[in-house]
Short mmCIF file of C-alpha atoms in Angstrom, two decimals:
data_model
loop_
_atom_site.label_atom_id
_atom_site.label_comp_id
_atom_site.label_asym_id
_atom_site.label_seq_id
_atom_site.Cartn_x
_atom_site.Cartn_y
_atom_site.Cartn_z
CA MET A 135 27.45 -64.93 34.65
CA ASP A 136 29.89 -61.90 34.05
CA LEU A 137 29.76 -60.67 30.54
CA ASP A 138 33.03 -59.33 29.07
CA LEU A 139 31.49 -56.36 27.16
CA PHE A 140 34.98 -55.78 25.11
CA GLY A 141 35.64 -59.47 25.09
CA GLU A 142 34.72 -62.66 23.29
CA SER A 143 30.94 -61.69 23.07
CA ASP A 144 31.68 -58.54 21.40
CA GLN A 145 33.95 -60.36 18.99
CA GLU A 146 31.13 -62.90 18.02
CA GLU A 147 28.87 -60.11 17.41
CA GLU A 148 31.30 -58.42 14.97
CA GLU A 149 32.03 -61.68 13.08
CA GLU A 150 28.41 -62.24 12.41
CA GLN A 151 27.79 -59.04 10.91
CA GLU A 152 31.16 -59.20 8.88
CA GLN A 153 29.59 -62.56 7.52
CA GLN A 154 26.14 -61.09 6.69
CA VAL A 155 28.02 -58.16 4.83
CA GLU A 156 30.22 -60.59 2.76
CA GLU A 157 27.03 -62.65 1.92
CA ASN A 158 24.95 -59.83 0.95
CA HIS A 159 27.75 -58.33 -1.35
CA GLY A 160 29.26 -61.37 -2.95
CA GLY A 161 32.55 -60.90 -4.52
CA ALA A 162 33.15 -57.30 -3.13
CA ASP A 163 36.85 -57.58 -3.09
CA SER A 164 37.48 -58.74 -6.70
CA SER A 165 34.91 -56.03 -8.12
CA GLY A 166 36.72 -53.43 -5.89
CA GLY A 167 40.08 -53.34 -8.46
CA SER A 168 41.44 -50.16 -9.62
CA SER A 169 39.47 -49.42 -12.88
CA SER A 170 38.98 -45.47 -11.76
CA PRO A 171 41.59 -42.86 -12.27
CA SER A 172 41.73 -42.83 -8.42
CA SER A 173 42.69 -46.42 -7.84
CA SER A 174 46.39 -45.48 -6.56
CA SER A 175 44.87 -43.21 -3.90
CA SER A 176 42.40 -46.19 -3.31
CA SER A 177 45.09 -48.59 -2.92
CA SER A 178 47.07 -46.42 -0.45
CA SER A 179 44.23 -45.61 1.54
CA SER A 180 43.09 -49.02 1.73
CA SER A 181 46.53 -50.59 2.72
CA ALA A 182 47.14 -47.71 5.22
CA HIS A 183 43.76 -48.81 6.78
CA SER A 184 44.61 -52.44 6.50
CA SER A 185 47.68 -51.79 8.72
CA ARG A 186 45.54 -49.81 11.12
CA SER A 187 43.21 -52.83 11.43
CA SER A 188 45.97 -55.33 11.91
CA SER A 189 47.61 -53.25 14.74
CA SER A 190 44.32 -52.93 16.45
CA ALA A 191 43.72 -56.59 16.07
CA ALA A 192 46.97 -57.39 17.47
CA GLY A 193 46.11 -55.26 20.82
CA GLY A 194 43.54 -58.05 21.61
CA GLY A 195 40.68 -55.81 21.25
CA ARG A 196 39.35 -58.03 17.80
CA GLY A 197 40.92 -61.46 18.34
CA GLY A 198 41.76 -63.19 14.96
CA ALA A 199 39.01 -61.32 13.18
CA GLY A 200 41.65 -58.68 11.77
CA GLY A 201 41.98 -59.98 8.14
CA GLY A 202 38.24 -60.37 7.50
CA GLY A 203 37.60 -57.04 9.02
CA GLY A 204 40.50 -55.59 6.99
CA ALA A 205 39.11 -56.87 3.47
CA GLU A 206 35.56 -55.36 4.12
CA GLU A 207 36.77 -52.07 5.35
CA GLU A 208 39.08 -51.93 2.37
CA TYR A 209 36.05 -52.15 0.09
CA GLU A 210 33.97 -49.43 1.74
CA TYR A 211 36.79 -46.99 1.47
CA ASP A 212 37.45 -48.09 -1.98
CA SER A 213 33.88 -47.24 -2.86
CA VAL A 214 33.85 -43.95 -1.28
CA ASP A 215 36.81 -42.96 -2.97
CA ARG A 216 35.50 -43.91 -6.48
CA THR A 217 32.23 -41.82 -5.81
CA VAL A 218 34.42 -38.87 -4.62
CA ALA A 219 36.22 -39.33 -7.86
CA THR A 220 33.10 -39.58 -9.89
CA VAL A 221 31.69 -36.43 -8.22
CA GLU A 222 34.90 -34.46 -9.01
CA GLU A 223 34.80 -35.39 -12.89
CA GLU A 224 31.09 -34.13 -13.07
CA GLU A 225 32.05 -31.02 -11.15
CA VAL A 226 34.96 -30.42 -13.61
CA GLU A 227 32.62 -31.08 -16.82
CA ASP A 228 30.02 -28.53 -15.35
CA GLU A 229 32.82 -25.69 -14.73
CA ASP A 230 33.96 -26.17 -18.31
CA LYS A 231 30.41 -25.54 -19.58
CA ASP A 232 29.66 -21.98 -20.68
CA LEU A 233 26.12 -21.32 -19.85
CA PHE A 234 25.85 -18.46 -22.16
CA GLY A 235 27.99 -19.88 -25.04
CA SER A 236 27.84 -22.47 -27.68
CA ASP A 237 27.92 -25.20 -25.32
CA ASN A 238 24.58 -24.53 -23.82
CA GLU A 239 22.28 -25.00 -27.05
CA GLU A 240 19.08 -25.50 -24.99
CA TYR A 241 19.50 -22.26 -23.21
CA GLN A 242 20.31 -20.40 -26.57
CA ASN A 243 16.84 -21.74 -27.94
CA THR A 244 14.89 -20.83 -24.79
CA PRO A 245 12.26 -17.90 -26.16
CA ALA A 246 12.69 -14.67 -24.47
CA LYS A 247 8.84 -14.51 -23.73
CA SER A 248 7.07 -17.52 -22.47
CA PRO A 249 4.63 -19.16 -24.75
CA PHE A 250 2.31 -20.06 -21.64
CA PHE A 251 -0.44 -17.89 -20.25
CA ILE A 252 -0.63 -16.52 -16.83
CA PRO A 253 -2.14 -19.06 -14.58
CA VAL A 254 -5.50 -17.83 -12.77
CA LEU A 255 -7.00 -19.42 -9.80
CA PRO A 256 -10.48 -20.62 -10.82
CA ALA A 257 -13.50 -19.99 -8.37
CA ILE A 258 -14.14 -22.52 -5.69
CA GLN A 259 -17.23 -24.18 -6.51
CA SER A 260 -19.32 -26.21 -3.88
CA ASN A 261 -22.54 -28.25 -4.06
CA ASN A 262 -22.70 -28.63 -0.48
CA ASN A 263 -25.58 -26.89 0.96
CA ASN A 264 -24.80 -27.57 4.64
CA ASN A 265 -23.87 -24.46 5.97
CA SER A 266 -22.66 -25.69 9.00
CA ARG A 267 -19.46 -26.83 7.47
CA PRO A 268 -16.91 -24.38 6.65
CA ASN A 269 -15.14 -24.30 3.13
CA ARG A 270 -12.27 -22.56 1.84
CA GLY A 271 -14.29 -20.52 -0.71
CA GLY A 272 -16.48 -18.60 1.46
CA PHE A 273 -17.96 -18.17 4.78
CA GLY A 274 -20.24 -20.92 6.80
CA GLY A 275 -20.23 -23.16 3.95
CA ARG A 276 -21.72 -21.16 1.15
CA ALA A 277 -19.65 -20.90 -1.97
CA ARG A 278 -18.31 -17.54 -2.62
CA GLY A 279 -15.55 -16.24 -5.42
CA GLY A 280 -12.09 -17.37 -5.45
CA ILE A 281 -9.28 -17.07 -2.86
CA LEU A 282 -7.54 -14.21 -5.26
CA PRO A 283 -9.15 -11.80 -7.71
CA ARG A 284 -8.45 -12.26 -11.41
CA PRO A 285 -5.45 -10.39 -12.59
CA GLY A 286 -6.43 -6.88 -13.92
CA TYR A 287 -9.85 -7.11 -12.62
CA PRO A 288 -11.35 -5.29 -9.54
CA PRO A 289 -12.95 -7.57 -6.96
CA ARG A 290 -16.56 -8.51 -7.68
CA GLY A 291 -19.31 -6.78 -5.60
CA GLY A 292 -20.99 -9.96 -4.56
CA GLY A 293 -21.79 -10.61 -1.17
CA ASN A 294 -23.91 -8.06 0.56
CA PHE A 295 -21.57 -7.62 3.55
CA GLY A 296 -22.79 -5.06 6.00
CA ASN A 297 -25.86 -4.15 3.58
CA PHE A 298 -23.29 -1.95 1.36
CA GLY A 299 -24.17 -4.19 -1.73
CA GLY A 300 -22.87 -2.67 -5.09
CA ARG A 301 -20.84 0.11 -3.32
CA PHE A 302 -18.09 -2.35 -2.95
CA GLY A 303 -15.87 -3.52 -5.69
CA ASN A 304 -16.89 -1.88 -8.84
CA GLY A 305 -20.28 -0.56 -8.01
CA ALA A 306 -19.36 3.19 -8.71
CA ARG A 307 -18.46 2.22 -12.55
CA ASN A 308 -21.92 0.67 -12.75
CA ASP A 309 -23.38 4.04 -11.64
CA GLU A 310 -24.71 5.96 -14.66
CA ARG A 311 -23.56 9.03 -12.98
CA PHE A 312 -19.99 7.87 -12.75
CA VAL A 313 -17.34 10.40 -14.18
CA SER A 314 -13.84 9.61 -12.73
CA GLU A 315 -12.18 8.13 -9.81
CA LEU A 316 -8.95 9.10 -7.90
CA ARG A 317 -7.18 5.53 -6.50
CA LEU A 318 -5.34 6.15 -3.05
CA ASN A 319 -2.41 4.01 -4.12
CA LYS A 320 0.13 6.46 -3.26
CA SER A 321 2.35 5.55 -0.20
CA GLU A 322 3.08 7.68 2.35
CA GLU A 323 6.63 7.79 1.69
CA THR A 324 5.77 8.97 -2.11
CA LEU A 325 3.80 11.78 -0.76
CA SER A 326 6.32 12.80 1.78
CA ARG A 327 8.75 13.46 -0.88
CA LYS A 328 6.59 15.96 -2.66
CA PRO A 329 7.14 19.36 -1.15
CA VAL A 330 3.74 21.88 -1.46
CA ALA A 331 3.81 25.53 -1.09
CA VAL A 332 1.06 27.07 1.26
CA GLN A 333 0.39 30.47 1.53
CA GLU A 334 -0.20 32.10 4.88
CA PRO A 335 -3.87 32.38 5.71
CA ARG A 336 -5.25 35.92 5.31
CA GLU A 337 -8.63 37.18 6.79
CA ILE A 338 -10.30 39.09 3.91
CA ALA A 339 -13.83 39.37 5.53
CA SER A 340 -16.09 38.14 8.37
CA TYR A 341 -19.72 37.49 9.47
CA SER A 342 -21.86 36.63 12.29
CA ARG A 343 -25.15 34.66 12.82
CA VAL A 344 -27.10 35.86 15.65
CA GLU A 345 -30.13 34.34 17.32
CA GLY A 346 -32.92 33.83 15.12
CA GLY A 347 -30.64 33.06 11.90
CA GLU A 348 -29.95 36.73 10.81
CA VAL A 349 -26.53 37.61 9.20
CA HIS A 350 -24.26 40.52 9.64
CA PHE A 351 -21.14 41.26 7.92
CA ASP A 352 -19.14 42.11 11.21
CA ASP A 353 -17.66 40.39 14.08
CA ARG A 354 -20.70 40.88 16.84
CA CYS A 355 -20.68 37.19 17.46
CA LEU A 356 -16.98 36.92 18.22
CA ARG A 357 -16.49 36.01 21.72
CA LEU A 358 -13.16 36.67 23.78
CA PHE A 359 -11.08 33.80 25.27
CA LYS A 360 -11.31 33.76 29.21
CA ARG A 361 -7.64 33.35 30.27
CA SER A 362 -8.43 32.23 33.75
CA ILE A 363 -10.42 29.07 32.36
CA ARG A 364 -8.14 26.88 34.81
CA ASP A 365 -10.33 28.63 37.39
CA HIS A 366 -13.15 26.53 36.37
CA ILE A 367 -11.52 22.93 36.87
CA GLY A 368 -14.28 20.83 38.20
CA ALA A 369 -17.18 22.40 36.50
CA ASP A 370 -19.92 20.27 35.63
CA LEU A 371 -20.36 20.70 31.90
CA ASN A 372 -23.85 19.33 31.91
CA LYS A 373 -25.26 22.46 33.17
CA GLY A 374 -27.77 24.20 31.18
CA PHE A 375 -28.44 21.00 29.00
CA GLU A 376 -32.12 21.20 29.29
CA SER A 377 -32.34 24.43 27.69
CA PHE A 378 -29.81 23.85 24.84
CA VAL A 379 -30.74 24.91 21.29
CA GLU A 380 -29.46 22.54 18.86
CA LYS A 381 -27.85 23.58 15.48
CA ARG A 382 -30.14 23.69 12.60
CA ASP A 383 -29.13 22.42 9.05
CA LEU A 384 -28.91 25.23 7.02
CA GLY A 385 -27.84 23.19 3.89
CA SER A 386 -26.88 25.23 0.65
CA GLU A 387 -28.49 28.26 2.69
CA GLY A 388 -25.37 28.47 4.97
CA PHE A 389 -23.16 28.34 1.91
CA GLY A 390 -25.08 31.11 0.56
CA ASP A 391 -24.38 33.31 3.43
CA LEU A 392 -20.67 32.93 2.78
CA LEU A 393 -20.99 33.78 -0.81
CA ALA A 394 -23.04 36.86 0.07
CA CYS A 395 -20.06 37.75 2.33
CA VAL A 396 -17.59 37.48 -0.36
CA ARG A 397 -19.92 39.63 -2.66
CA ASN A 398 -20.13 42.23 0.33
CA ALA A 399 -16.64 42.63 0.72
CA MET A 400 -16.12 42.96 -3.24
CA VAL A 401 -13.54 40.22 -3.12
CA PRO A 402 -12.53 39.49 -6.94
CA LEU A 403 -12.64 35.80 -7.95
CA ASP A 404 -10.87 36.17 -11.42
CA ASN A 405 -7.91 34.24 -10.15
CA ILE A 406 -9.63 32.10 -7.45
CA HIS A 407 -9.88 28.25 -8.18
CA PHE A 408 -11.96 26.91 -5.10
CA VAL A 409 -14.44 28.75 -2.92
CA THR A 410 -15.30 26.53 -0.04
CA TYR A 411 -15.90 26.07 3.64
CA ARG A 412 -13.07 24.56 5.76
CA ASN A 413 -14.88 21.56 6.78
CA ASN A 414 -14.49 20.05 3.10
CA LEU A 415 -10.90 20.55 3.08
CA ASN A 416 -10.61 19.04 6.56
CA LYS A 417 -12.29 15.90 5.04
CA ILE A 418 -9.91 15.79 2.09
CA MET A 419 -6.61 16.60 4.17
CA ALA A 420 -7.37 13.70 6.75
CA THR A 421 -8.50 11.10 4.15
CA HIS A 422 -4.84 9.59 3.60
CA TYR A 423 -4.88 8.52 7.25
CA ILE A 424 -8.18 8.15 8.32
CA ARG A 425 -9.90 5.78 5.88
CA ASN A 426 -12.98 4.85 7.71
CA GLU A 427 -14.92 7.88 7.83
CA PRO A 428 -17.50 8.57 4.76
CA TRP A 429 -18.16 11.88 3.33
CA LYS A 430 -19.69 13.83 0.18
CA MET A 431 -19.49 17.34 -1.00
CA GLY A 432 -21.15 19.25 -4.12
CA VAL A 433 -18.82 20.09 -6.91
CA HIS A 434 -19.95 23.20 -8.91
CA LYS A 435 -17.79 24.76 -11.56
CA ARG A 436 -18.91 28.25 -12.60
CA ASN A 437 -16.68 30.84 -14.63
CA ARG A 438 -13.57 28.55 -14.09
CA VAL A 439 -14.11 28.99 -10.08
CA VAL A 440 -15.12 25.57 -8.48
CA TYR A 441 -17.35 25.95 -5.64
CA LEU A 442 -17.49 22.82 -2.97
CA ASP A 443 -20.91 22.75 -0.99
CA VAL A 444 -21.22 20.85 2.10
CA HIS A 445 -23.35 17.71 2.07
CA LYS A 446 -24.55 16.16 5.30
CA LEU A 447 -24.54 12.35 5.52
CA PRO A 448 -27.43 10.66 7.39
CA GLU A 449 -26.54 10.21 11.01
CA ARG A 450 -27.90 7.32 13.00
CA PRO A 451 -30.36 8.39 15.64
CA GLN A 452 -28.47 9.88 18.77
CA SER A 453 -29.12 8.52 22.21
CA GLU A 454 -29.35 10.65 25.38
CA LEU A 455 -25.87 10.15 26.00
CA ASP A 456 -24.64 11.14 22.52
CA LYS A 457 -26.66 14.36 22.86
CA ARG A 458 -24.94 14.95 26.23
CA ARG A 459 -21.75 14.30 24.90
CA CYS A 460 -22.29 16.96 22.18
CA TYR A 461 -23.52 19.33 24.35
CA TRP A 462 -20.37 19.29 26.55
CA GLY A 463 -18.48 20.76 23.51
CA TYR A 464 -20.50 23.63 23.45
CA SER A 465 -20.64 23.95 27.19
CA PHE A 466 -16.98 24.06 27.63
CA GLU A 467 -16.82 26.84 24.52
CA ASN A 468 -19.34 28.93 26.86
CA LEU A 469 -17.25 28.29 29.97
CA ALA A 470 -14.03 29.31 28.15
CA THR A 471 -15.48 32.68 26.98
CA GLU A 472 -15.90 35.93 28.51
CA ASN A 473 -19.05 37.53 26.59
CA SER A 474 -20.98 34.13 26.77
CA SER A 475 -24.43 32.97 27.79
CA ASP A 476 -25.43 33.03 31.35
CA LEU A 477 -26.74 29.82 32.29
CA GLU A 478 -28.05 31.05 35.82
CA GLU A 479 -30.72 32.96 34.26
CA ASP A 480 -34.09 30.88 33.99
CA GLY A 481 -34.76 29.79 30.45
CA LYS A 482 -31.62 30.87 29.38
CA GLY A 483 -29.41 28.29 27.33
CA ILE A 484 -26.63 27.88 24.87
CA ASP A 485 -27.82 28.63 21.26
CA ALA A 486 -25.49 26.35 18.94
CA ASN A 487 -26.60 28.52 15.90
CA VAL A 488 -24.98 31.86 17.12
CA GLU A 489 -21.92 31.85 15.32
CA PHE A 490 -18.80 34.00 14.06
CA CYS A 491 -17.24 33.05 10.68
CA SER A 492 -14.07 34.43 8.95
CA VAL A 493 -13.57 34.46 5.42
CA ILE A 494 -9.84 33.33 4.51
CA LYS A 495 -7.94 33.77 1.49
CA THR A 496 -4.88 31.16 1.12
CA LYS A 497 -2.98 29.42 -1.60
CA LEU A 498 -2.16 25.41 -1.31
CA GLY A 499 0.18 24.46 -4.39
CA ALA A 500 -1.09 25.90 -7.20
CA HIS A 501 -4.54 26.74 -6.33
CA ARG A 502 -5.98 29.87 -4.80
CA ILE A 503 -8.78 29.14 -2.18
CA ILE A 504 -10.95 31.23 -0.49
CA MET A 505 -12.61 29.52 2.33
CA GLY A 506 -14.96 30.25 5.59
CA ALA A 507 -14.27 29.03 8.87
CA GLU A 508 -16.06 29.06 12.18
CA MET A 509 -13.79 30.67 14.79
CA ASP A 510 -14.74 29.74 18.39
CA CYS A 511 -12.98 33.07 20.20
CA CYS A 512 -10.10 35.42 20.05
CA ASP A 513 -7.34 36.84 21.99
CA SER A 514 -5.06 39.66 21.41
CA THR A 515 -1.32 40.08 21.96
CA ASP A 516 0.25 43.18 24.01
CA SER A 517 0.49 45.11 20.97
CA GLY A 518 -3.16 44.37 20.37
CA ARG A 519 -2.74 42.10 17.15
CA ARG A 520 -5.67 39.82 17.42
CA PHE A 521 -5.53 36.15 16.79
CA TYR A 522 -8.11 33.16 17.01
CA ILE A 523 -8.12 30.18 19.33
CA GLU A 524 -9.87 26.92 18.97
CA LEU A 525 -11.58 25.05 21.71
CA LYS A 526 -11.87 21.50 21.91
CA THR A 527 -13.20 18.87 24.39
CA SER A 528 -12.01 15.34 24.84
CA ARG A 529 -12.40 12.58 27.24
CA GLU A 530 -9.50 12.25 29.85
CA LEU A 531 -6.74 10.23 28.33
CA GLU A 532 -5.79 6.65 29.39
CA TYR A 533 -2.92 4.15 28.50
CA HIS A 534 -5.24 2.43 25.90
CA THR A 535 -6.79 5.54 24.61
CA GLU A 536 -3.90 7.88 24.06
CA GLU A 537 -2.61 6.54 20.62
CA LYS A 538 -5.96 6.63 19.02
CA TYR A 539 -6.30 10.51 20.36
CA GLU A 540 -2.90 11.10 18.83
CA ARG A 541 -3.49 9.39 15.60
CA GLU A 542 -6.89 10.88 14.76
CA LYS A 543 -7.96 13.74 17.08
CA LEU A 544 -4.64 15.46 17.27
CA LEU A 545 -4.63 14.90 13.25
CA LYS A 546 -7.93 16.74 12.86
CA PHE A 547 -6.73 19.31 15.48
CA TRP A 548 -3.71 20.24 13.42
CA ILE A 549 -5.45 20.03 10.02
CA GLN A 550 -8.40 22.60 11.30
CA SER A 551 -6.00 25.00 12.90
CA PHE A 552 -3.22 24.84 10.10
CA LEU A 553 -5.41 25.59 7.38
CA ALA A 554 -6.92 28.89 8.84
CA GLY A 555 -3.60 29.68 10.69
CA VAL A 556 -4.98 29.49 14.08
CA PRO A 557 -1.92 29.61 16.39
CA TYR A 558 -3.56 27.91 19.76
CA ILE A 559 -5.67 25.00 20.61
CA VAL A 560 -7.20 24.83 24.09
CA VAL A 561 -8.40 21.26 24.91
CA GLY A 562 -10.66 20.69 27.96
CA TYR A 563 -10.38 17.32 29.02
CA ARG A 564 -13.33 15.77 30.95
CA ASN A 565 -14.38 12.41 32.45
CA ASP A 566 -17.37 10.27 31.63
CA ALA A 567 -19.72 12.21 34.04
CA GLY A 568 -18.92 15.61 31.95
CA VAL A 569 -16.95 17.04 34.71
CA LEU A 570 -13.98 19.14 33.27
CA VAL A 571 -10.85 17.72 35.00
CA ARG A 572 -8.14 19.72 33.44
CA THR A 573 -7.01 21.92 30.48
CA GLU A 574 -3.99 22.03 27.91
CA ARG A 575 -3.05 24.79 25.42
CA LEU A 576 -1.29 23.49 22.12
CA THR A 577 0.27 25.00 19.34
CA ALA A 578 0.22 23.37 15.67
CA LYS A 579 3.99 22.83 16.07
CA ASP A 580 3.33 21.21 19.53
CA ILE A 581 0.97 18.72 17.93
CA THR A 582 3.47 17.77 15.08
CA GLN A 583 6.43 17.25 17.52
CA ARG A 584 4.22 15.06 19.85
CA VAL A 585 3.54 12.58 16.81
CA LYS A 586 6.62 13.02 15.08
CA MET A 587 8.84 10.44 16.94
CA LYS A 588 5.88 8.03 17.16
CA ASN A 589 5.44 8.18 13.06
CA TYR A 590 1.99 8.24 13.39
CA TRP A 591 1.25 10.87 10.81
CA GLN A 592 2.85 13.82 8.90
CA GLY A 593 1.38 17.12 7.95
CA GLY A 594 3.44 17.29 4.61
CA VAL A 595 1.66 14.12 3.60
CA CYS A 596 -1.62 15.56 4.19
CA LEU A 597 -0.79 18.71 2.15
CA ALA A 598 0.57 16.59 -0.63
CA PHE A 599 -2.51 14.60 -0.69
CA THR A 600 -4.97 17.51 -0.87
CA ASP A 601 -2.68 19.04 -3.52
CA GLU A 602 -3.25 15.95 -5.73
CA VAL A 603 -6.79 15.67 -5.00
CA LEU A 604 -7.35 19.44 -6.08
CA CYS A 605 -5.46 19.12 -9.14
CA TRP A 606 -7.46 16.21 -10.52
CA LEU A 607 -10.54 17.58 -9.49
CA TYR A 608 -10.03 21.14 -11.10
CA GLY A 609 -8.88 19.33 -14.19
CA THR A 610 -11.66 16.94 -14.44
CA VAL A 611 -14.84 19.02 -13.84
CA LYS A 612 -16.20 21.25 -16.66
CA ASP A 613 -17.68 24.56 -16.61
CA ASP A 614 -21.33 24.82 -15.98
CA GLU A 615 -21.57 21.47 -14.74
CA ASP A 616 -22.22 19.94 -11.50
CA TYR A 617 -20.94 16.94 -9.54
CA ILE A 618 -20.70 15.33 -6.27
CA LEU A 619 -17.42 13.98 -4.75
CA GLN A 620 -17.55 11.42 -2.32
CA PHE A 621 -15.41 8.98 -0.35
CA MET A 622 -17.57 5.89 0.68
CA PRO A 623 -17.04 2.31 1.64
CA PRO A 624 -14.81 0.16 0.68
CA PHE A 625 -12.74 3.52 1.09
CA GLN A 626 -10.29 2.79 -1.70
CA ARG A 627 -10.63 5.63 -4.09
CA LEU A 628 -12.47 9.11 -4.54
CA GLU A 629 -15.51 9.14 -6.82
CA LEU A 630 -16.57 12.00 -8.88
CA LEU A 631 -20.25 11.76 -10.00
CA LYS A 632 -22.60 13.58 -12.08
CA ALA A 633 -25.29 15.82 -10.10
CA GLU A 634 -28.44 16.70 -11.35
CA SER A 635 -28.59 20.41 -10.32
CA CYS A 636 -26.77 23.39 -8.97
CA PRO A 637 -27.80 24.81 -5.36
CA ASP A 638 -29.85 27.94 -5.95
CA ALA A 639 -27.60 29.98 -3.51
CA ILE A 640 -24.67 29.15 -6.17
CA SER A 641 -26.88 30.04 -9.14
CA GLN A 642 -27.88 33.52 -7.76
CA HIS A 643 -24.60 34.25 -6.52
CA VAL A 644 -23.27 33.68 -10.32
CA GLU A 645 -26.24 35.91 -11.55
CA LEU A 646 -25.36 38.57 -8.84
CA LEU A 647 -21.77 38.75 -10.16
CA LYS A 648 -22.69 38.83 -13.83
CA SER A 649 -25.29 41.88 -12.96
CA ASN A 650 -22.51 43.87 -10.89
#
């Protein structure tokens, strides 16, 4: 049987729908009178639509259903028009209201300060001892503290993660030795806006330590840079490892040699604020960007001069590979200098205790600094002016190691050379077997230009951060008192703690200055 989709079958379905609508709505036509202000527009709209419905029915598409359909559609349009009219009236009333005037009494009676307390999320408690089921309050099903810390309070030190214990959270303040802290809460952008004046470093003295540990106040241990270092590409840096003499930890004795050199050169300390090794300033300057390396140093103020003593942290036992990697650095220094150890002789090896140290005077911000800096070698210009060169080693770069190299190693290279005014850095790149594969000469400007476009770090931020640390430190410590400055996990602040005593090297130095 053929169905006419637009004929009688369709007409019967529409008539059934219209009949069902009429039964549901009852006397819709009678209740659709014009009681609202929009009755005239509703009537005209309905009549217009009725005429359209009639003409549509006359065309044969709807048969004799035109009258009933017209009445139903007239109701629907009339309801829509009245709804629109009601909404328009409400909008007019809202527009007439003055939010900040006398019409809005509820707004005027609103207090400026809320009477309610700031909500605090409670700690999530769990009585479930089944560690196999995770929960939102901790790890492995064990209940921990809340998701967020309480406002105004540091995070609790609970949870012995990584065996750090009380050093996390508020551990330092619970320490009886705690004196002060400097939180690392200033952004890079804030520090970059702070210009810090730096005086050009000037050498005022030097000393050498020979084999056996004896110290001489001259440059006999200063080595000359070998300009033909590129001829040694392919050299094995493992050569002489078996006869290597490792560096001894001199402790405060090494700082005493620096102070003795200052006295021997009769350098006045009346207007000096800090006396230190460069290594201490290296740590402070890099702290803003490198937040995962702990360090400590002694702080001792005598006669308005702050002496920063080196404190060496305990290290994990070194493997054979670790010792070899450390030796590769000394081996490259020996390879890149003229008057160095001859490893061809039997029983003759590199002695890491032989060193040359330059004593430098500089000024960073408002503070005058005297520092000792170990120098690897030197070269000279055509006019005979001597300058120093830093020698460094690094693993050959790959695409996945270059970013870390530029973020961390180049930052340390730049800080070390900038503080002492060393113009050149020569880097020897080696492979995993310890073979020299290439060399590269860098300047401080080369390094900053290399990382400038990548925005890894800014030298001005390092200087601004160091100036803030020195200002806080010098203004906090008191004369004839001893402290420890440390940067420890969770790496959120510098902590100043009371120390029990002053190293003998500093005490003897102060007594000798008084006697002179």
